[in-house]
XYZ file of C-alpha atoms in Angstrom:
383
model
C 0.000 0.000 0.000
C 1.305 3.441 -0.911
C 1.981 5.684 2.077
C 0.216 9.018 2.154
C 1.690 12.341 3.187
C 0.775 11.796 6.852
C 2.483 8.439 7.301
C 5.405 8.856 4.887
C 8.860 9.327 6.365
C 11.308 11.801 4.924
C 13.669 9.811 2.719
C 16.973 8.567 4.070
C 18.708 10.839 1.596
C 16.841 13.731 3.216
C 17.663 12.635 6.772
C 21.306 11.850 6.035
C 24.230 14.159 5.447
C 24.921 13.117 1.856
C 24.553 16.018 -0.525
C 25.064 18.596 2.218
C 27.835 21.031 1.455
C 30.817 21.200 3.750
C 30.138 24.803 4.882
C 26.581 23.825 5.752
C 27.716 20.792 7.757
C 30.241 22.994 9.544
C 27.528 25.526 10.364
C 25.269 22.761 11.708
C 28.025 21.522 14.029
C 28.742 25.052 15.204
C 25.060 25.553 16.070
C 24.949 22.248 17.954
C 28.069 23.077 19.921
C 26.719 26.530 20.753
C 23.436 25.025 21.988
C 25.337 22.471 24.077
C 27.596 25.181 25.482
C 24.567 27.341 26.302
C 22.882 24.482 28.121
C 26.029 23.692 30.098
C 26.471 27.357 30.961
C 22.868 27.485 32.159
C 23.494 24.415 34.319
C 26.432 26.026 36.115
C 25.042 29.559 36.250
C 22.131 28.702 38.536
C 23.241 29.563 42.099
C 20.241 28.109 43.891
C 21.198 24.497 43.174
C 24.739 24.427 44.446
C 27.682 22.507 43.049
C 26.117 19.052 43.134
C 22.955 20.358 41.586
C 24.981 22.012 38.844
C 26.822 18.760 38.206
C 23.499 16.902 38.059
C 22.175 19.509 35.623
C 25.293 19.126 33.469
C 24.758 15.365 33.470
C 21.181 15.999 32.395
C 22.437 18.183 29.529
C 24.828 15.461 28.361
C 22.014 12.889 28.647
C 19.777 15.131 26.550
C 22.528 15.419 23.910
C 22.932 11.620 23.854
C 19.174 11.077 23.548
C 18.988 13.680 20.769
C 21.714 11.806 18.877
C 19.786 8.536 19.361
C 16.632 10.262 18.074
C 18.480 11.360 14.925
C 19.753 7.821 14.341
C 16.367 6.170 14.849
C 14.652 8.607 12.499
C 17.327 7.940 9.873
C 16.494 4.233 10.193
C 12.731 5.024 9.994
C 11.976 3.416 13.365
C 8.865 5.167 14.649
C 8.428 3.762 18.168
C 12.069 4.278 19.248
C 11.970 7.772 17.747
C 8.828 8.651 19.713
C 10.391 7.103 22.806
C 13.522 9.232 22.550
C 11.397 12.293 21.903
C 9.377 11.497 25.045
C 12.612 11.252 27.054
C 13.684 14.692 25.788
C 10.314 16.186 26.713
C 10.616 14.577 30.155
C 14.096 16.076 30.612
C 12.644 19.471 29.728
C 9.872 19.026 32.312
C 12.426 18.000 34.934
C 14.565 21.017 34.060
C 11.591 23.341 34.489
C 10.627 21.699 37.769
C 14.120 22.234 39.189
C 14.315 25.857 38.127
C 16.221 25.485 34.870
C 13.634 27.319 32.804
C 16.012 28.455 30.045
C 17.272 24.971 29.179
C 13.714 23.638 29.372
C 12.463 26.221 26.865
C 15.387 25.492 24.560
C 14.762 21.725 24.661
C 11.039 22.195 23.971
C 11.774 24.372 20.958
C 14.337 21.853 19.682
C 11.841 19.002 20.102
C 9.174 20.898 18.192
C 11.473 21.746 15.299
C 13.199 18.333 15.198
C 9.945 16.366 15.251
C 8.467 18.388 12.408
C 11.662 18.045 10.390
C 12.339 14.316 10.810
C 9.147 12.426 11.740
C 6.140 11.508 9.592
C 3.655 14.347 9.724
C 1.052 12.194 11.479
C 3.459 11.708 14.401
C 5.274 15.020 14.123
C 2.258 17.286 14.577
C 1.219 15.871 18.010
C 4.811 15.928 19.275
C 5.364 19.458 17.985
C 2.044 20.569 19.497
C 2.979 19.167 22.923
C 6.468 20.664 22.827
C 5.403 24.132 21.698
C 2.373 24.137 24.029
C 4.736 23.400 26.920
C 6.936 26.227 25.726
C 3.925 28.572 25.606
C 2.758 27.587 29.069
C 6.118 28.248 30.712
C 7.325 31.241 28.709
C 6.847 34.570 30.501
C 6.730 36.785 27.387
C 3.552 38.559 26.323
C 1.145 36.322 24.446
C 1.816 37.972 21.089
C 5.560 37.370 21.357
C 4.992 33.798 22.486
C 2.576 33.170 19.602
C 5.052 34.619 17.108
C 7.843 32.424 18.533
C 5.681 29.288 18.374
C 4.632 30.044 14.795
C 8.237 30.751 13.861
C 9.417 27.452 15.380
C 6.727 25.484 13.535
C 7.495 27.259 10.288
C 11.222 26.680 10.758
C 10.684 22.959 11.303
C 8.508 22.637 8.204
C 10.940 24.663 6.075
C 13.795 22.439 7.232
C 11.686 19.416 6.299
C 11.008 20.775 2.801
C 14.682 21.651 2.377
C 15.748 18.159 3.436
C 13.228 16.576 1.053
C 14.493 18.719 -1.801
C 18.059 17.688 -1.017
C 16.989 14.045 -0.841
C 15.221 14.291 -4.196
C 18.336 15.819 -5.705
C 20.407 12.950 -4.315
C 18.039 10.353 -5.780
C 18.056 12.090 -9.156
C 21.849 12.213 -9.061
C 22.020 8.503 -8.250
C 19.599 7.733 -11.087
C 21.623 9.863 -13.473
C 24.822 8.065 -12.482
C 23.116 4.705 -12.963
C 21.829 5.828 -16.359
C 25.296 6.992 -17.355
C 26.801 3.701 -16.215
C 24.185 1.785 -18.217
C 24.814 4.019 -21.206
C 28.562 3.470 -20.933
C 28.038 -0.285 -20.679
C 25.720 -0.214 -23.700
C 28.264 1.826 -25.654
C 30.994 -0.637 -24.721
C 28.862 -3.556 -25.895
C 28.048 -1.723 -29.120
C 31.732 -1.021 -29.652
C 32.582 -4.674 -29.097
C 29.883 -5.693 -31.580
C 31.213 -3.172 -34.066
C 34.769 -4.466 -33.682
C 33.548 -8.047 -34.080
C 31.604 -7.085 -37.199
C 34.600 -5.303 -38.696
C 36.950 -8.210 -38.039
C 34.371 -10.671 -39.331
C 33.971 -8.751 -42.579
C 37.704 -8.418 -43.074
C 38.318 -12.103 -42.469
C 35.343 -13.164 -44.575
C 36.595 -11.128 -47.533
C 40.219 -12.164 -47.107
C 39.508 -15.863 -46.646
C 37.063 -15.871 -49.541
C 39.681 -14.375 -51.822
C 42.301 -16.849 -50.612
C 39.868 -19.685 -51.243
C 39.489 -18.516 -54.847
C 43.215 -18.799 -55.500
C 43.797 -21.972 -53.509
C 40.902 -23.740 -55.180
C 42.198 -22.551 -58.540
C 45.591 -23.975 -57.654
C 43.940 -27.292 -56.788
C 42.149 -27.368 -60.131
C 45.379 -26.553 -61.952
C 47.150 -29.394 -60.164
C 44.332 -31.796 -61.048
C 44.460 -30.685 -64.692
C 48.226 -31.124 -64.830
C 49.053 -27.449 -65.353
C 52.643 -26.337 -65.340
C 54.442 -25.337 -62.174
C 54.517 -21.589 -62.888
C 50.728 -21.304 -63.123
C 50.266 -23.233 -59.904
C 52.919 -21.150 -58.156
C 51.204 -17.999 -59.379
C 47.985 -18.996 -57.611
C 49.771 -19.970 -54.415
C 51.655 -16.665 -54.368
C 48.375 -14.843 -54.962
C 46.801 -16.663 -52.000
C 49.748 -15.698 -49.831
C 49.324 -12.106 -50.956
C 45.646 -12.261 -50.013
C 46.588 -13.490 -46.542
C 49.035 -10.614 -46.197
C 46.409 -8.171 -47.436
C 43.940 -9.621 -44.938
C 46.278 -8.831 -42.085
C 46.775 -5.333 -43.455
C 43.003 -4.866 -43.741
C 42.559 -6.062 -40.164
C 45.010 -3.410 -39.016
C 43.199 -0.883 -41.194
C 39.861 -1.839 -39.641
C 41.277 -1.346 -36.160
C 42.713 1.988 -37.262
C 39.308 2.936 -38.612
C 37.768 2.170 -35.246
C 40.234 4.619 -33.748
C 39.270 7.265 -36.296
C 42.435 6.881 -38.402
C 40.772 6.274 -41.791
C 42.506 6.948 -45.093
C 40.434 8.969 -47.586
C 37.707 6.835 -49.150
C 38.532 7.940 -52.696
C 42.183 6.919 -52.285
C 41.121 3.545 -50.925
C 38.850 2.856 -53.905
C 41.533 3.978 -56.369
C 44.041 1.603 -54.769
C 41.461 -1.180 -54.723
C 40.620 -0.985 -58.446
C 44.292 -0.687 -59.337
C 44.721 -4.355 -58.409
C 41.827 -5.452 -60.657
C 42.206 -5.674 -64.424
C 39.685 -3.667 -66.419
C 38.364 -1.686 -63.427
C 37.977 2.063 -63.075
C 36.565 4.371 -60.429
C 34.770 7.701 -60.716
C 33.734 10.082 -57.947
C 30.912 12.583 -58.373
C 29.350 15.200 -56.112
C 30.818 17.267 -53.351
C 32.629 15.133 -50.846
C 30.858 14.986 -47.473
C 32.157 13.590 -44.173
C 31.148 10.017 -43.358
C 31.060 8.254 -40.047
C 33.633 5.520 -39.479
C 30.982 2.806 -39.830
C 29.540 4.286 -43.045
C 33.005 4.595 -44.561
C 33.836 1.023 -43.581
C 30.575 -0.186 -45.121
C 31.473 1.431 -48.466
C 34.948 -0.113 -48.373
C 33.697 -3.607 -47.505
C 30.995 -3.573 -50.198
C 33.518 -2.473 -52.821
C 35.891 -5.267 -51.798
C 33.151 -7.880 -51.750
C 31.790 -6.793 -55.121
C 35.211 -6.965 -56.801
C 35.841 -10.381 -55.257
C 32.535 -11.589 -56.696
C 33.548 -10.256 -60.098
C 36.733 -12.329 -59.949
C 34.670 -15.348 -58.975
C 31.744 -15.090 -61.357
C 32.668 -12.736 -64.210
C 36.282 -13.337 -65.061
C 37.632 -10.764 -67.499
C 34.663 -8.414 -67.115
C 35.018 -4.665 -67.210
C 34.183 -3.128 -63.829
C 32.958 0.412 -63.227
C 33.034 1.684 -59.646
C 31.136 4.929 -59.071
C 31.038 6.852 -55.795
C 28.393 9.582 -55.754
C 27.937 12.118 -52.978
C 24.579 13.857 -52.521
C 23.157 16.097 -49.822
C 21.915 13.355 -47.531
C 23.585 10.128 -48.670
C 26.481 8.559 -50.488
C 25.980 5.930 -53.165
C 28.436 3.260 -54.248
C 27.690 1.547 -57.541
C 29.803 -1.408 -58.703
C 28.807 -2.594 -62.160
C 30.461 -5.263 -64.292
C 29.992 -5.902 -68.004
C 29.563 -9.630 -67.614
C 32.060 -12.330 -68.427
C 32.714 -16.008 -68.263
C 32.549 -17.679 -64.870
C 35.877 -17.930 -63.146
C 37.512 -21.142 -62.199
C 35.641 -20.849 -58.907
C 32.244 -19.690 -60.052
C 30.598 -21.825 -57.386
C 33.114 -21.359 -54.569
C 32.006 -19.821 -51.315
C 28.632 -19.706 -49.662
C 27.499 -16.388 -51.079
C 26.902 -14.772 -47.693
C 29.170 -11.768 -48.250
C 26.584 -9.452 -49.791
C 23.980 -10.624 -47.291
C 26.256 -9.454 -44.481
C 26.833 -6.176 -46.296
C 23.068 -5.683 -46.632
C 22.627 -6.193 -42.891
C 25.415 -3.702 -42.221
C 23.773 -1.136 -44.524
C 20.400 -1.565 -42.832
C 21.986 -1.049 -39.423
C 23.238 2.293 -40.710
C 19.813 3.266 -42.037
C 20.803 2.602 -45.648
C 20.203 -0.091 -48.235
C 22.054 -2.494 -50.519
C 20.701 -3.886 -53.784
C 22.469 -6.550 -55.803
C 21.321 -8.294 -58.973
C 21.834 -8.761 -62.702
C 21.216 -6.028 -65.258
C 21.220 -6.029 -69.035
C 24.927 -6.810 -69.338
C 26.303 -8.120 -66.080
C 25.822 -7.665 -62.336
C 25.227 -4.498 -60.305
C 25.782 -3.856 -56.610
C 24.384 -0.560 -55.268
C 24.948 0.642 -51.708
C 23.327 3.723 -50.214
C 24.183 5.004 -46.749
C 23.167 8.275 -45.108
C 25.798 10.938 -44.714
């Protein structure tokens, strides 16, 4: 059942010291020490009680301080009955002080009880305690009724203002804790996303590199089976070794890209087509900045498309076009068609599927299919 305003405790954040500035905590301790010093001075300044009476009064002051500390602790732990018990002990000490002629300390304790109860107890319990304490103060105080009424109203208002201030501080502490938890969750989510991104980059690099190596190694196997000469076989083996070396270089490049150390996209495409016979690249539109993931997507699609050309359209002319527009960049890889390579059926064909998933994660698209002459791969990613 949800507690209402009359039975709800001030939060522990409100009753604790967390969130309180150091100057404010210092001021609170100064006030407490001044009150304690005033009470002790009152105990020893009364001549009618003698030395032993003064010592007994000082012991009563120290007892009141100890009970007040216990009251603060019990309210922090939201223990109602012990809190009311300690408050009753304080009120009893005030009555005893008044009965033995220590009117000043009694008035001070009653005021403190009224303010403290209203600040730290549930309102349903605080109002009776505050009423008893301030009524006792009014009955004993010798000031004119208007002054007494103003003092009582001021004490009640002070207690309620302190309560509101503590609640505001407690709410700020809870919001701060929630914000820290949200930031921690956000940081953890970002770390997981970064790990997934790294895994995706490495996967794409290895998939492309191993696929290209498979092309050459399988070609070497076919050459061996067909009794080809040594130089042709060696050429394929050397090409496979070069692909392995390039794969390592691409892995390093992917890691560099993750650190924001990308080479210009146009230079990368120019270098890529330079290794393919009959391929050319054109760039249109005003160059616009791309995110690391978008740039990597363009690079991986270009690599995968050229690998597929080597597999399925050996000897085809390849046109690579990179077009910048206001809101997106388009990569178009188009081949003129050709005879199937020695490994037209090698590989599982999952490269472009992975590229399509990558494009969709970026809010873009990838289309791949035959046209009038050959095969076209078109990637669009937002800028």
